[in-house]
Amino acid sequence: IAGITQAPTSQILAAGRRMTLRCTQDMRHNAMYWYRQDLGLGLRLIHYSNTAGTTGKGEVPDGYSVSRANTDDFPLTLASAVPSQTSVYFCASSEGTGGETQYFGPGTRLLVL
Amino acid sequence: GQNIDQPTEMTATEGAIVQINCTYQTSGFNGLFWYQQHAGEAPTFLSYNVLDGLEEKGRFSSFLSRSKGYSYLLLKELQMKDSASYLCAVRDSNYQLIWGAGTKLIIKP
């Protein structure tokens, strides 16, 4: 069982380019999340999905979009990357949304130049 | 606003005990989590408190006081592999996790 996988592991991207970060889980968890982690700041929620077919905005959603076509996949898209989106991006999942533990993928390190 | 405060960095000696504090001010409270994150890796779950008191799990214990908005993580018999960042997170009234910036723990021989 792989848990949660993310791709790519790292990426250097020119500003203005479009980029999709992939996230797949095999635990049949209902809820999935995208966070960004920046030095000196806590994890910040970008978008979340409580169940397949639904998505919601987190604390810092601007410049990002998500979709949840099925239970397993939760891709994050940067429509037109900007340098301030340089960060480490973590995908996470939990069985439900009522207090369950969140499990994290290995992260994607993104540098926007 | 919502706020989670933790010390930025702490240093301790191998074999000793260390206590990492976390104070919080959030809109509602539905539980507090502690996660461990080694450098360059993903956070991994350590403990969960929703009621006041101490939860013990091996060398790690976590304490919660909801009236004081306070928690601590206690690590005993420190090992070099415990060198990591420790993240405190509170689930608010909307069941979203609010994260502290983390405490970097450095273990010295």
CSV table of C-alpha atoms in Angstrom, one decimal:
chain,number,residue,atom,x,y,z
A,1,ILE,CA,0.0,0.0,0.0
A,2,ALA,CA,1.6,3.3,-1.1
A,3,GLY,CA,-0.6,5.7,1.0
A,4,ILE,CA,-0.4,9.1,-0.7
A,5,THR,CA,1.8,9.8,-3.7
A,6,GLN,CA,2.7,13.2,-5.2
A,7,ALA,CA,4.3,14.1,-8.5
A,8,PRO,CA,6.5,15.7,-9.4
A,9,THR,CA,9.0,15.5,-6.4
A,10,SER,CA,10.4,18.9,-7.4
A,11,GLN,CA,10.0,21.3,-10.3
A,12,ILE,CA,11.5,24.6,-11.5
A,13,LEU,CA,8.9,26.6,-13.4
A,14,ALA,CA,9.1,29.8,-15.3
A,15,ALA,CA,6.7,32.5,-14.2
A,16,GLY,CA,3.5,32.6,-16.2
A,17,ARG,CA,3.5,28.9,-16.9
A,18,ARG,CA,0.7,26.6,-16.0
A,19,MET,CA,1.5,23.7,-13.7
A,20,THR,CA,-0.5,20.8,-12.3
A,21,LEU,CA,0.7,19.0,-9.1
A,22,ARG,CA,-0.7,15.5,-8.9
A,23,CYS,CA,-1.9,13.7,-5.7
A,24,THR,CA,-3.2,10.1,-5.5
A,25,GLN,CA,-4.2,8.1,-2.4
A,26,ASP,CA,-5.1,4.5,-2.2
A,27,MET,CA,-6.6,4.5,1.3
A,28,ARG,CA,-10.2,5.2,0.0
A,29,HIS,CA,-10.2,8.3,2.2
A,30,ASN,CA,-13.1,10.7,1.7
A,31,ALA,CA,-11.4,14.0,2.5
A,32,MET,CA,-8.3,15.4,0.8
A,33,TYR,CA,-6.3,18.6,1.3
A,34,TRP,CA,-3.6,20.7,-0.3
A,35,TYR,CA,-1.3,22.7,1.9
A,36,ARG,CA,1.7,24.9,1.3
A,37,GLN,CA,4.6,25.1,3.7
A,38,ASP,CA,6.9,28.2,3.8
A,39,LEU,CA,9.8,28.8,6.1
A,40,GLY,CA,8.7,30.4,9.4
A,41,LEU,CA,5.0,29.8,8.7
A,42,GLY,CA,2.7,27.0,9.6
A,43,LEU,CA,1.1,24.8,7.0
A,44,ARG,CA,-1.5,26.8,5.2
A,45,LEU,CA,-4.6,25.2,3.6
A,46,ILE,CA,-5.1,26.0,-0.1
A,47,HIS,CA,-8.1,23.9,-1.0
A,48,TYR,CA,-9.8,20.9,0.4
A,49,SER,CA,-12.4,18.3,-0.7
A,50,ASN,CA,-14.7,16.6,1.8
A,51,THR,CA,-15.8,13.9,-0.7
A,52,ALA,CA,-15.5,13.2,-4.4
A,53,GLY,CA,-17.3,15.8,-6.5
A,54,THR,CA,-17.0,18.6,-3.9
A,55,THR,CA,-14.2,21.1,-3.2
A,56,GLY,CA,-13.8,24.1,-0.9
A,57,LYS,CA,-11.5,27.1,-0.5
A,58,GLY,CA,-9.0,27.2,2.4
A,59,GLU,CA,-6.9,30.0,3.8
A,60,VAL,CA,-4.9,30.9,0.7
A,61,PRO,CA,-6.8,29.8,-2.5
A,62,ASP,CA,-5.9,32.6,-4.8
A,63,GLY,CA,-4.0,31.5,-7.9
A,64,TYR,CA,-4.9,27.8,-7.4
A,65,SER,CA,-7.6,25.5,-8.5
A,66,VAL,CA,-8.5,21.9,-7.7
A,67,SER,CA,-10.8,19.2,-8.9
A,68,ARG,CA,-12.0,15.9,-7.4
A,69,ALA,CA,-13.4,13.8,-10.1
A,70,ASN,CA,-13.0,10.5,-8.1
A,71,THR,CA,-12.0,9.4,-4.6
A,72,ASP,CA,-8.4,8.8,-5.3
A,73,ASP,CA,-7.1,11.8,-7.2
A,74,PHE,CA,-6.9,15.5,-6.1
A,75,PRO,CA,-4.8,17.6,-8.6
A,76,LEU,CA,-3.8,21.1,-7.8
A,77,THR,CA,-3.4,23.5,-10.7
A,78,LEU,CA,-1.5,26.8,-10.8
A,79,ALA,CA,-3.0,28.6,-13.8
A,80,SER,CA,-0.2,31.2,-14.2
A,81,ALA,CA,2.6,30.7,-11.8
A,82,VAL,CA,4.2,33.6,-9.9
A,83,PRO,CA,7.4,33.7,-7.8
A,84,SER,CA,5.3,34.0,-4.5
A,85,GLN,CA,4.1,30.5,-5.2
A,86,THR,CA,7.5,29.1,-4.6
A,87,SER,CA,6.9,26.7,-1.8
A,88,VAL,CA,6.7,23.1,-0.7
A,89,TYR,CA,3.3,21.7,-1.4
A,90,PHE,CA,1.8,18.8,0.6
A,91,CYS,CA,-1.2,16.8,-0.2
A,92,ALA,CA,-3.0,15.1,2.7
A,93,SER,CA,-6.0,12.9,3.2
A,94,SER,CA,-8.3,11.8,6.1
A,95,GLU,CA,-10.9,9.1,6.4
A,96,GLY,CA,-13.6,11.8,7.2
A,97,THR,CA,-13.8,15.4,8.3
A,98,GLY,CA,-15.0,14.9,11.8
A,99,GLY,CA,-11.6,15.0,13.6
A,100,GLU,CA,-9.7,12.1,12.0
A,101,THR,CA,-6.0,12.2,11.6
A,102,GLN,CA,-4.6,13.6,8.4
A,103,TYR,CA,-2.0,11.6,6.5
A,104,PHE,CA,0.5,13.5,4.3
A,105,GLY,CA,2.2,12.8,1.0
A,106,PRO,CA,5.9,13.3,0.5
A,107,GLY,CA,5.5,16.8,-0.9
A,108,THR,CA,6.4,18.7,-4.1
A,109,ARG,CA,9.1,21.3,-4.0
A,110,LEU,CA,8.3,24.1,-6.5
A,111,LEU,CA,10.5,27.0,-7.5
A,112,VAL,CA,9.0,29.7,-9.7
A,113,LEU,CA,11.5,32.0,-11.4
B,1,GLY,CA,-7.9,36.1,14.4
B,2,GLN,CA,-6.6,32.6,14.9
B,3,ASN,CA,-3.2,32.0,16.3
B,4,ILE,CA,-1.0,29.1,17.3
B,5,ASP,CA,2.2,29.9,19.2
B,6,GLN,CA,5.2,27.6,19.6
B,7,PRO,CA,8.9,28.3,20.3
B,8,THR,CA,10.9,28.5,17.1
B,9,GLU,CA,13.8,26.3,18.3
B,10,MET,CA,14.8,24.2,21.2
B,11,THR,CA,18.0,22.3,22.1
B,12,ALA,CA,18.2,19.3,24.4
B,13,THR,CA,20.7,16.5,25.2
B,14,GLU,CA,20.4,12.9,24.2
B,15,GLY,CA,18.8,10.9,27.0
B,16,ALA,CA,17.1,13.9,28.6
B,17,ILE,CA,13.5,15.1,28.7
B,18,VAL,CA,12.1,18.1,26.8
B,19,GLN,CA,8.8,19.8,26.9
B,20,ILE,CA,7.5,21.7,23.8
B,21,ASN,CA,4.7,24.2,24.5
B,22,CYS,CA,1.9,25.3,22.3
B,23,THR,CA,-0.7,28.0,23.1
B,24,TYR,CA,-3.6,28.7,20.8
B,25,GLN,CA,-6.4,31.2,20.2
B,26,THR,CA,-8.9,29.8,17.7
B,27,SER,CA,-12.5,30.2,16.7
B,28,GLY,CA,-13.8,27.1,18.4
B,29,PHE,CA,-12.0,23.9,19.4
B,30,ASN,CA,-12.4,20.4,18.2
B,31,GLY,CA,-9.1,18.8,19.1
B,32,LEU,CA,-5.4,19.4,19.1
B,33,PHE,CA,-2.8,17.4,17.1
B,34,TRP,CA,0.9,17.1,17.4
B,35,TYR,CA,2.9,16.0,14.3
B,36,GLN,CA,6.6,15.3,13.8
B,37,GLN,CA,8.4,16.4,10.6
B,38,HIS,CA,11.9,15.5,9.8
B,39,ALA,CA,13.8,17.8,7.5
B,40,GLY,CA,12.8,17.4,3.9
B,41,GLU,CA,10.0,14.9,4.8
B,42,ALA,CA,6.2,15.0,5.3
B,43,PRO,CA,4.6,15.6,8.7
B,44,THR,CA,3.6,12.4,10.5
B,45,PHE,CA,1.0,12.0,13.2
B,46,LEU,CA,2.1,11.8,16.9
B,47,SER,CA,-0.9,12.5,19.1
B,48,TYR,CA,-4.4,13.8,19.4
B,49,ASN,CA,-6.0,15.5,22.5
B,50,VAL,CA,-9.6,16.6,22.7
B,51,LEU,CA,-10.2,16.3,26.4
B,52,ASP,CA,-8.2,17.9,29.2
B,53,GLY,CA,-5.4,15.8,30.6
B,54,LEU,CA,-2.4,13.8,29.6
B,55,GLU,CA,-2.2,11.2,26.8
B,56,GLU,CA,0.8,8.9,27.0
B,57,LYS,CA,2.2,6.9,24.1
B,58,GLY,CA,5.6,5.3,24.7
B,59,ARG,CA,8.3,8.0,25.1
B,60,PHE,CA,5.9,10.7,24.0
B,61,SER,CA,3.1,12.3,26.0
B,62,SER,CA,0.8,15.2,25.2
B,63,PHE,CA,-1.1,17.4,27.6
B,64,LEU,CA,-4.1,19.6,27.0
B,65,SER,CA,-5.8,22.4,29.0
B,66,ARG,CA,-8.7,23.8,27.1
B,67,SER,CA,-9.5,26.5,29.6
B,68,LYS,CA,-5.9,27.9,29.3
B,69,GLY,CA,-5.6,27.3,25.5
B,70,TYR,CA,-2.5,25.3,26.2
B,71,SER,CA,-0.8,22.1,25.3
B,72,TYR,CA,2.6,20.6,25.6
B,73,LEU,CA,4.4,17.6,24.0
B,74,LEU,CA,6.8,15.8,26.4
B,75,LEU,CA,9.6,13.7,24.9
B,76,LYS,CA,11.5,11.4,27.3
B,77,GLU,CA,14.7,9.5,26.9
B,78,LEU,CA,15.6,11.6,23.9
B,79,GLN,CA,17.3,9.9,20.9
B,80,MET,CA,19.2,11.5,18.1
B,81,LYS,CA,16.4,10.5,15.7
B,82,ASP,CA,14.1,12.8,17.6
B,83,SER,CA,15.8,15.7,16.0
B,84,ALA,CA,12.9,17.1,13.9
B,85,SER,CA,10.3,19.9,13.9
B,86,TYR,CA,7.2,19.4,16.0
B,87,LEU,CA,4.0,20.9,14.7
B,88,CYS,CA,1.0,21.8,16.8
B,89,ALA,CA,-2.3,22.1,15.1
B,90,VAL,CA,-5.8,22.9,16.4
B,91,ARG,CA,-9.1,21.9,14.7
B,92,ASP,CA,-11.4,24.9,14.8
B,93,SER,CA,-15.2,25.2,14.7
B,94,ASN,CA,-15.3,24.5,11.0
B,95,TYR,CA,-13.2,21.4,11.4
B,96,GLN,CA,-10.3,23.0,9.6
B,97,LEU,CA,-6.7,22.5,11.0
B,98,ILE,CA,-4.9,25.7,12.1
B,99,TRP,CA,-1.2,25.0,12.2
B,100,GLY,CA,1.6,26.5,14.3
B,101,ALA,CA,4.9,27.3,12.5
B,102,GLY,CA,6.6,24.4,14.3
B,103,THR,CA,9.4,23.9,16.9
B,104,LYS,CA,12.7,22.8,15.6
B,105,LEU,CA,14.2,20.4,18.2
B,106,ILE,CA,18.0,19.9,18.1
B,107,ILE,CA,19.4,16.9,20.0
B,108,LYS,CA,23.0,17.1,21.1
B,109,PRO,CA,25.1,14.0,22.1
